[in-house]
Short mmCIF file of C-alpha atoms in Angstrom, two decimals:
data_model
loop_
_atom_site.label_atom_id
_atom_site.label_comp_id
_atom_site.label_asym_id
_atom_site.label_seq_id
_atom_site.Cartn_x
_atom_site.Cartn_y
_atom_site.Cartn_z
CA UNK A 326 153.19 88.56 55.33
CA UNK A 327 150.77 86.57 53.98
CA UNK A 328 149.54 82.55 53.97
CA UNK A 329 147.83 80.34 51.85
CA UNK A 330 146.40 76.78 52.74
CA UNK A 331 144.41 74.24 50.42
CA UNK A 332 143.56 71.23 50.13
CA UNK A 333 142.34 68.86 47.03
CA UNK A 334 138.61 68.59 46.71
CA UNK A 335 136.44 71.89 45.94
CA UNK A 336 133.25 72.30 44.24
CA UNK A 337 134.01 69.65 41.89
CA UNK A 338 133.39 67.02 44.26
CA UNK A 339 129.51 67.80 44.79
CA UNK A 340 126.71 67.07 42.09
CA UNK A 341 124.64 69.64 40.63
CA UNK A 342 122.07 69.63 43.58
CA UNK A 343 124.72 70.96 46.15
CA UNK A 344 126.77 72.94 43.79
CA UNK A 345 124.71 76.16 44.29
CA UNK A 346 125.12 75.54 48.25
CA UNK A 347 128.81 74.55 47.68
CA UNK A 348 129.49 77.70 45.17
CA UNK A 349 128.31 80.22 48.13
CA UNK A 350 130.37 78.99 50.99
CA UNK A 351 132.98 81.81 49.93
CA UNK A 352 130.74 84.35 50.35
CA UNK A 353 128.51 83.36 52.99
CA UNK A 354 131.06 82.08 55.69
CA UNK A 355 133.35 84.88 55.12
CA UNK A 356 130.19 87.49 56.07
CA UNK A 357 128.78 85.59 59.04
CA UNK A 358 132.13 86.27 61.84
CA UNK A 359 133.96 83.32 63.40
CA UNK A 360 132.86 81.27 66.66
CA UNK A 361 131.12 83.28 68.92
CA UNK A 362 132.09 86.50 67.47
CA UNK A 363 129.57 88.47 64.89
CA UNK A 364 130.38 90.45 62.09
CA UNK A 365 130.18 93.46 64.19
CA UNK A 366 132.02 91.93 67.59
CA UNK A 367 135.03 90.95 65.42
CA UNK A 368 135.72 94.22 63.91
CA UNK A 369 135.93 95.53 66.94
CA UNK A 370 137.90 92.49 68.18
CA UNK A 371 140.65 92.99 65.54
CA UNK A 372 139.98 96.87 65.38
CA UNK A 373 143.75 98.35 65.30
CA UNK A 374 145.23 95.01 63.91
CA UNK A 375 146.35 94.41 60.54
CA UNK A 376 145.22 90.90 60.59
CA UNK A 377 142.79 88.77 58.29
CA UNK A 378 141.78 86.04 56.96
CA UNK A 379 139.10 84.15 54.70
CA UNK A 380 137.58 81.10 53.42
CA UNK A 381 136.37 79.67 50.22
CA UNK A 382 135.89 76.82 47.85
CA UNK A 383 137.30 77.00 43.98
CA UNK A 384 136.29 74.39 41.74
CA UNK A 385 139.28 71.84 42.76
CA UNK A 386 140.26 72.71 46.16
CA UNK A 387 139.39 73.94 49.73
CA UNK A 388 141.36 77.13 50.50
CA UNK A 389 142.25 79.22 54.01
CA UNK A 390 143.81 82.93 52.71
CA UNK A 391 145.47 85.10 55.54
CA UNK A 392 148.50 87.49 57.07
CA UNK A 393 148.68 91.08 57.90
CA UNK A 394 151.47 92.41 59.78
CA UNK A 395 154.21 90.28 61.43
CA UNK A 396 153.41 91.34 64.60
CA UNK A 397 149.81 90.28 64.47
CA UNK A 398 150.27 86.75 62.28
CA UNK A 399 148.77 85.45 65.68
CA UNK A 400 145.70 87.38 65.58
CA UNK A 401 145.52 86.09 61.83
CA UNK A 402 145.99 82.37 62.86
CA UNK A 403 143.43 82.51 65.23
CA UNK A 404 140.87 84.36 63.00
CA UNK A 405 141.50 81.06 60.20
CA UNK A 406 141.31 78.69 63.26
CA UNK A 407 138.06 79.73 64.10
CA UNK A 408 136.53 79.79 60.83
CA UNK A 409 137.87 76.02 60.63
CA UNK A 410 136.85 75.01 64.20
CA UNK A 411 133.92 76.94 64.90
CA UNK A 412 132.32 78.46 61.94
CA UNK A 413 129.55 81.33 63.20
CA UNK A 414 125.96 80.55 61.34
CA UNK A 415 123.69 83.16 61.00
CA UNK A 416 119.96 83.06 59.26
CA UNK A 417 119.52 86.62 58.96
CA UNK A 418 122.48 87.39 57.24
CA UNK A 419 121.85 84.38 55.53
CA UNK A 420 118.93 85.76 54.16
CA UNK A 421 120.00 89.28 53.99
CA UNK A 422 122.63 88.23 51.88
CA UNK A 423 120.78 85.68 49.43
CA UNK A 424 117.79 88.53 49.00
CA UNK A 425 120.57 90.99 47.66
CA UNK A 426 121.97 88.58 45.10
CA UNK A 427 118.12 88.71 43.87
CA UNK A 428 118.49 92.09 43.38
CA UNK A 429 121.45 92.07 41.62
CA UNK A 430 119.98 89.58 39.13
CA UNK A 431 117.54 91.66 38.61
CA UNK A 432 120.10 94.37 37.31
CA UNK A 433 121.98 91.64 35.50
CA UNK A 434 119.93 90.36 33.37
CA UNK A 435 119.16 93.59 31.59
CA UNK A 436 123.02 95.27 32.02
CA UNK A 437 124.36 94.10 28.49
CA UNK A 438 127.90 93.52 29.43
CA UNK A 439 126.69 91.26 32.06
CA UNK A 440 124.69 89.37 29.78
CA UNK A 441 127.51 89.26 27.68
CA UNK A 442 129.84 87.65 30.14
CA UNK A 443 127.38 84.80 31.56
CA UNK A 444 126.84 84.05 28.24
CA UNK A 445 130.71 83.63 27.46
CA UNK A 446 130.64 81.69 30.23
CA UNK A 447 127.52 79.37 29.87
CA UNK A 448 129.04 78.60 26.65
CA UNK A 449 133.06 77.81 27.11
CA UNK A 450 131.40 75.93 30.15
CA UNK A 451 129.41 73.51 27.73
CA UNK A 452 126.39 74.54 28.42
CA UNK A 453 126.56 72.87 32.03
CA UNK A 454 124.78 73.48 34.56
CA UNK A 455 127.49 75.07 37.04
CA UNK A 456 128.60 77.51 34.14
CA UNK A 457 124.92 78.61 33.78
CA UNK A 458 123.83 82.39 34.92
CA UNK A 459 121.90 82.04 38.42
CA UNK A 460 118.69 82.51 38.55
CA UNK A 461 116.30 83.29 41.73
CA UNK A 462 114.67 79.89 41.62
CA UNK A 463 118.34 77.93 41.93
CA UNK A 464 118.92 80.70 44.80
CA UNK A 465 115.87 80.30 46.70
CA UNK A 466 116.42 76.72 46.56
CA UNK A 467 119.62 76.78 48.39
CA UNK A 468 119.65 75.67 52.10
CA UNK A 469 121.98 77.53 54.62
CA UNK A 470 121.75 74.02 56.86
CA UNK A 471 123.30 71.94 53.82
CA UNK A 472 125.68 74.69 52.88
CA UNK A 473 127.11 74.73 56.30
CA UNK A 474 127.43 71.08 56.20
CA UNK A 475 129.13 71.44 52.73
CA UNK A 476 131.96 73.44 54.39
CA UNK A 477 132.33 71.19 57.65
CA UNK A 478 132.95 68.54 55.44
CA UNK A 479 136.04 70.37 53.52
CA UNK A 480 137.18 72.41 56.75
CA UNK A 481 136.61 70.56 59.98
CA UNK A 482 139.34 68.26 58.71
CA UNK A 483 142.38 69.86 57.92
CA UNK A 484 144.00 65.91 56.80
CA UNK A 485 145.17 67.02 53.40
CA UNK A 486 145.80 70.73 53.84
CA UNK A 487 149.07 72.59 53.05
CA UNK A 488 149.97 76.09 54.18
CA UNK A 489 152.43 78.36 52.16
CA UNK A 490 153.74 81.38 54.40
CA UNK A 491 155.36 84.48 52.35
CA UNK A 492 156.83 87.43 53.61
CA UNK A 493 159.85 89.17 55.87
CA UNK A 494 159.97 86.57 58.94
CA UNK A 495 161.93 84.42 61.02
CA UNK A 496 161.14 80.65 60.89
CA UNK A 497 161.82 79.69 64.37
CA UNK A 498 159.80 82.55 65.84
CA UNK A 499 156.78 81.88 63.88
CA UNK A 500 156.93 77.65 64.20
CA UNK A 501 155.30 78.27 68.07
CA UNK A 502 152.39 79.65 66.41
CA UNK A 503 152.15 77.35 63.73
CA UNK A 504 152.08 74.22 65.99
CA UNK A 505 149.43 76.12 68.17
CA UNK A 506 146.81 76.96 65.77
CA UNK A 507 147.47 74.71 62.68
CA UNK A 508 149.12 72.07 64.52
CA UNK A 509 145.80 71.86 66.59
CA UNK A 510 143.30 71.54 63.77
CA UNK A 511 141.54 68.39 64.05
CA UNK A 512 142.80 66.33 61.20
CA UNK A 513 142.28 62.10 60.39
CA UNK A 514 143.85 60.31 58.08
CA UNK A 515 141.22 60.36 54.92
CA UNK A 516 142.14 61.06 51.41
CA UNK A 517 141.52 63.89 49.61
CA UNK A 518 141.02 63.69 46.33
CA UNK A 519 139.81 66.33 43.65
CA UNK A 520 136.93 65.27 40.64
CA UNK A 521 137.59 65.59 37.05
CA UNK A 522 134.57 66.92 35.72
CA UNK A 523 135.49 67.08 32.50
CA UNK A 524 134.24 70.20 31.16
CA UNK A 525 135.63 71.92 28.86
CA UNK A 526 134.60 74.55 25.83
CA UNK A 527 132.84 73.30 22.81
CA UNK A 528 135.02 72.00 19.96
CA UNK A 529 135.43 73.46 16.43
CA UNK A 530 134.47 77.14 15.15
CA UNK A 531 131.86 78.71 16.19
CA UNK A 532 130.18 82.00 15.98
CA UNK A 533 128.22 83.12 18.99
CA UNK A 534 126.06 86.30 18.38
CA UNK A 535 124.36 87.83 21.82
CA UNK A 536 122.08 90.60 21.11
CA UNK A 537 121.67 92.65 23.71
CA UNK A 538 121.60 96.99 24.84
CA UNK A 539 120.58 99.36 22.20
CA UNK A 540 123.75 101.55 22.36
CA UNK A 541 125.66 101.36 18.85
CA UNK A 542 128.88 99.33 19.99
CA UNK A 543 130.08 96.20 19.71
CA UNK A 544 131.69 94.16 21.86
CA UNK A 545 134.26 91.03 20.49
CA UNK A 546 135.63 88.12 22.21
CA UNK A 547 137.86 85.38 20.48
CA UNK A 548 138.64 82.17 22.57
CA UNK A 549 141.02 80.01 21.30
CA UNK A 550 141.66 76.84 22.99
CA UNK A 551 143.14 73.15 23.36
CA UNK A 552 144.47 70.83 25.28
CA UNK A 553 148.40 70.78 24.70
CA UNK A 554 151.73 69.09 27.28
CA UNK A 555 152.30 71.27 30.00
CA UNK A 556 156.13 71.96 30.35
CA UNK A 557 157.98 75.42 31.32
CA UNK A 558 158.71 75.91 28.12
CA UNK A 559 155.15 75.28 26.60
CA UNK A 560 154.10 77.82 28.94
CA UNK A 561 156.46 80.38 27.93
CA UNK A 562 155.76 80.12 24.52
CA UNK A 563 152.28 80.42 24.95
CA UNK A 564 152.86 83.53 27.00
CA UNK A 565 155.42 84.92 24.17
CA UNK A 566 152.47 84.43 21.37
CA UNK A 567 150.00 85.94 23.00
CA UNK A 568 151.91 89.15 23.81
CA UNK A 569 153.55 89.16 20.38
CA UNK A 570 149.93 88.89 19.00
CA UNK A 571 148.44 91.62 20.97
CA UNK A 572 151.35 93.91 19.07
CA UNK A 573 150.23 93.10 15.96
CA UNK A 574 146.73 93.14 16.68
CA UNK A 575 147.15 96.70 18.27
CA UNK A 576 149.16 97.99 15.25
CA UNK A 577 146.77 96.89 12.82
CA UNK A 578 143.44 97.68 14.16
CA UNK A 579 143.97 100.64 15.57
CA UNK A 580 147.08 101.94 14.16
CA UNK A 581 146.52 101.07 10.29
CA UNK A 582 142.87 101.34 11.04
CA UNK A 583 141.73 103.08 13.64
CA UNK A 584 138.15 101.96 14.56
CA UNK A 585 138.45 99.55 17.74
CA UNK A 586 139.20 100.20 21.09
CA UNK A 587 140.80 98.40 24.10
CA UNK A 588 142.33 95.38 21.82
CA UNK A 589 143.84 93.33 24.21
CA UNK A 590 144.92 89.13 24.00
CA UNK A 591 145.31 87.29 27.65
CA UNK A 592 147.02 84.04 27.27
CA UNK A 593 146.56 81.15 30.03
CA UNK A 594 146.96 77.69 31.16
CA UNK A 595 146.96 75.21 33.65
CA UNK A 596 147.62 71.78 34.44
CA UNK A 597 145.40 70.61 36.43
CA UNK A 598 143.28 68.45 36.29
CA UNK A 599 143.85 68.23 32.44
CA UNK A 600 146.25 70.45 30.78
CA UNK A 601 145.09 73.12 28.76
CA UNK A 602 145.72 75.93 27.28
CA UNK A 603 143.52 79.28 25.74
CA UNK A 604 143.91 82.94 24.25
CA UNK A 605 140.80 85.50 24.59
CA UNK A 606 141.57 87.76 22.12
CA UNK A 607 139.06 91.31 22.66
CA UNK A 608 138.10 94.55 21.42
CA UNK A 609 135.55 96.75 20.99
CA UNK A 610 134.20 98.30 17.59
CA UNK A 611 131.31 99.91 15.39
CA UNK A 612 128.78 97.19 14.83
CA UNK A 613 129.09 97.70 11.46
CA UNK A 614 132.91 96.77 11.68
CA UNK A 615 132.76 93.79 13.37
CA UNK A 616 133.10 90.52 10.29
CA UNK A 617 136.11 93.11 8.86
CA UNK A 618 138.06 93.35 11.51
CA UNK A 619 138.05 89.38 13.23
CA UNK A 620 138.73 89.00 9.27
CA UNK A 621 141.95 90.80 10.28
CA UNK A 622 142.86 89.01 13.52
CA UNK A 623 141.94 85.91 11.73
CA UNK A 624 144.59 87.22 9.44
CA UNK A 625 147.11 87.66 12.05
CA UNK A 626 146.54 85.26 13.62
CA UNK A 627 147.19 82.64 10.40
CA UNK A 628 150.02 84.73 9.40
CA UNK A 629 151.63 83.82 13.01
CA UNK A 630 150.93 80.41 13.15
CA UNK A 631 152.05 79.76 9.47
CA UNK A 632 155.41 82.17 9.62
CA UNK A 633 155.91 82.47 13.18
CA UNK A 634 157.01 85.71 15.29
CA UNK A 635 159.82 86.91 13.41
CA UNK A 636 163.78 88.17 14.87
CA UNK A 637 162.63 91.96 16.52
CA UNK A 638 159.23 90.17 18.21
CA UNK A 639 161.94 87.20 19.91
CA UNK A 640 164.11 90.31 21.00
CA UNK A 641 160.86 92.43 22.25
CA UNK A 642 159.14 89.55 24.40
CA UNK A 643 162.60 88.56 25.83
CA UNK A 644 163.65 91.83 27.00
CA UNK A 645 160.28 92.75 28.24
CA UNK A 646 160.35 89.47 29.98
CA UNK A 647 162.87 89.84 31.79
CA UNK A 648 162.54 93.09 32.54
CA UNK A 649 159.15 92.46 34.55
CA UNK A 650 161.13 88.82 36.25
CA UNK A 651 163.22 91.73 37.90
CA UNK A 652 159.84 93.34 39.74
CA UNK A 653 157.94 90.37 39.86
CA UNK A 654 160.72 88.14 42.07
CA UNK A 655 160.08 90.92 44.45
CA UNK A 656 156.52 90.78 45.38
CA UNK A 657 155.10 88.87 47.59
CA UNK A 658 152.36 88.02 45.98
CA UNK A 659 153.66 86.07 43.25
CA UNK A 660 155.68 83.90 45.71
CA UNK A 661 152.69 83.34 47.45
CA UNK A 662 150.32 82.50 43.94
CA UNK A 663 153.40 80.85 42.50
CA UNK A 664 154.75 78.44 45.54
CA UNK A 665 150.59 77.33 46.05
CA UNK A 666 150.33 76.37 42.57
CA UNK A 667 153.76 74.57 42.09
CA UNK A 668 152.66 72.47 45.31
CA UNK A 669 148.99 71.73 44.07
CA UNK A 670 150.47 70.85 40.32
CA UNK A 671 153.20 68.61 41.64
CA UNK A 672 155.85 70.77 40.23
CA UNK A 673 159.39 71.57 41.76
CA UNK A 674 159.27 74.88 43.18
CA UNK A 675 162.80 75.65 42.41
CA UNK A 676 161.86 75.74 38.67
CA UNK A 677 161.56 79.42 39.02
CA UNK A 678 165.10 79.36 38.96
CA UNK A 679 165.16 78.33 35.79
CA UNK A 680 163.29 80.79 34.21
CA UNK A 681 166.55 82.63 32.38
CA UNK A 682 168.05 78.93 31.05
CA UNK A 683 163.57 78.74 29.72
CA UNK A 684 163.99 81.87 28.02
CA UNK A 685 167.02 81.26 26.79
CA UNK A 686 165.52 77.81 24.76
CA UNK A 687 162.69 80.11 23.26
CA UNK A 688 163.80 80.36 19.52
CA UNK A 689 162.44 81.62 16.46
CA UNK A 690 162.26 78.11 15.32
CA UNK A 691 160.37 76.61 18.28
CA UNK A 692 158.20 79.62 18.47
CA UNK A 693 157.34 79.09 15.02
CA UNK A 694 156.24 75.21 15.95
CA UNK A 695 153.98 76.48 18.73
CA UNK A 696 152.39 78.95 16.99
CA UNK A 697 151.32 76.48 14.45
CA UNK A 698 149.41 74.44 17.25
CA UNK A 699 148.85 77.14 19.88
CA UNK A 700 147.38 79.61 17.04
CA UNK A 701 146.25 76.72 14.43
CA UNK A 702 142.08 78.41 15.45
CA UNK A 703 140.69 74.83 14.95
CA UNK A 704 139.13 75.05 18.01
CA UNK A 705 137.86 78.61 17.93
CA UNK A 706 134.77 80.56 19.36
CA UNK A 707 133.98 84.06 18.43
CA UNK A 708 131.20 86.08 20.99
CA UNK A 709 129.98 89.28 19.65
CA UNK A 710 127.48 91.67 21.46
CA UNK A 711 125.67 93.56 19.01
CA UNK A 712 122.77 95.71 19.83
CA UNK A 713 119.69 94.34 19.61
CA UNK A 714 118.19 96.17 16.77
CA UNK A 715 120.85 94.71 14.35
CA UNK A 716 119.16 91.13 15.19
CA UNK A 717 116.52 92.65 12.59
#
């Protein structure tokens, strides 16, 4: 079984000159042990127990992440208790931590792909400062004293914080526990809130050409995004396009033409806190083929938006759709990802239910209307990775 508590108010809430401390809580609290217990002395304390549990900060909330077994949910509890009550500091892991991420950068600023993707992100993060690659100065910088106090003032008050438990139990059995080691946090009445930053990717079309590696590939990224009315349905069709999309993208370039690899579109969304939507459209190619073949998504793309998914791509997505609703009721882990974010969005968590009345409002028609805005590519950014001798 499994549990997830969170709470409004992440990374957001701290200005750029405790963001780096704020960003590293994750990491560092998770590797330092709990209360009196070090790294080493609580393996050995939980050694034989499937039990665990973590910490971290997103951008818009404070989260707690545990289970295991049913038998040992206590030792779980306890473990998430501790990290709230009595996190462990430690300088030299601290340190031995901070002077590996050095190294990595190191490695990451020549590894192309890695260039590639803090660049992607630098850049649908408008060129602010949180979306920027780290670098050793912003790293050395970074106090363990005022990162610690960054996470006591999310976690030693759990006033705001809801807990979602998933899994085969019984709910009088378990409630003991709960009062004893959630019911016990200290907690006062304050309000949590999260911060609209208001980031969001650059507006428009735009080509963005990183030059980087010497091996003759390319790398292409399309990101299509806007802000659009989050509903069920809106979501659904958004999902539908993007996975009719990826057919057509797949059958044309490397079907009819056969020089990309791994095409692939991923479609999300969220609501919170604005509602928007985006496609990342991907493949890989021969430098050299690059302008021909985003001409052809470009092409499909328009062709969608403009004619819509036509009778045998409704009947595809639907049945595939369900299909995977069959598995995917069944796993825990949805439940658990699914009941969290219904909770944090404000949204009924019974609208699962609903999912087969959704799919059965999908139409060609209405697909047709939200391809036109989903797929319009007014706001559109293209990221190719080229090698650098083609920068010539």
């Amino acid at each position: 079984m499994t549990y997830n508590g969170f709470c409004p108010g992440g990374t957001a809430l701290y200005d750029n000159s405790d963001y780096d401390a704020a960003s590293l809580v994750s990491q560092m609290v998770n590797s330092m042990g709990a209360g009196n217990l070090d790294p080493q002395q609580l393996a050995r304390t939980t050694m034989g127990k499937q039990a665990g549990s973590a910490v971290g900060m997103t951008l818009d909330a404070s989260i707690v992440t545990g289970g295991g077994s049913y038998a040992d949910l206590e030792t779980a509890l306890q473990l998430s208790w501790l990290q709230m009550t009595m996190p462990r500091q430690d300088s030299i892991i601290f340190n031995k931590q901070r002077n590996q991420l050095l190294e990595n950068l190191k490695t990451q600023g020549v590894d192309p792909n890695s260039v590639f993707n803090d660049s992607i992100g630098y850049i649908t993060g408008n060129y602010n400062y949180r979306f920027a690659p780290m670098t050793a100065k912003r790293l050395n910088q970074i106090s363990m004293k005022r990162m610690f106090d960054i996470y006591r003032e999310r976690f030693a008050d759990a006033s705001g914080f809801t807990f979602v438990f998933v899994g085969d139990f019984n709910v009088d059995a378990i409630t003991p526990l709960l009062e004893q080691y959630l019911g016990s946090l200290p907690s006062t009445p304050r309000k949590n809130i999260t911060r609209n930053l208001d980031i969001h990717a650059p507006r428009g079309v735009l080509v963005k050409k990183i030059y980087k590696g010497t091996e003759d590939k390319a790398s292409v990224r399309i990101m299509l995004h806007d802000d659009y009315q989050y509903t069920a349905l809106n979501n659904l069709a958004i999902k539908a396009l993007g996975e009719i999309l990826e057919v057509r993208i797949i059958q044309h370039l490397r079907e009819q033409e056969s020089e990309v690899y791994s095409p692939g579109v991923q479609s999300a969304y969220h609501k919170l806190p604005d509602s928007r939507y985006a496609y990342m459209i991907n493949f890989g190619c021969a430098p050299k083929n690059v302008n021909h073949l985003v001409a052809m998504v470009e092409k499909d793309m328009k062709t969608l938006a403009e004619d819509g998914p036509d009778a045998d791509d409704l009947l595809k997505f639907k049945a595939a759709y369900e299909k995977s609703q069959e598995t995917t009721l069944l796993d825990n882990s949805f439940w658990s990802r699914y009941l969290a974010g219904q909770v944090q969005d404000g949204e009924n968590i019974l609208a699962v239910l609903n999912a087969k009345k959704d799919l059965e409002q999908l139409t060609l028609a209405s697909l047709k209307e939200a391809a036109g805005k989903y797929l319009s590519g007014k706001n559109m950014i293209t990221f190719e990775l080229l090698p650098e001798e083609t920068a010539k």
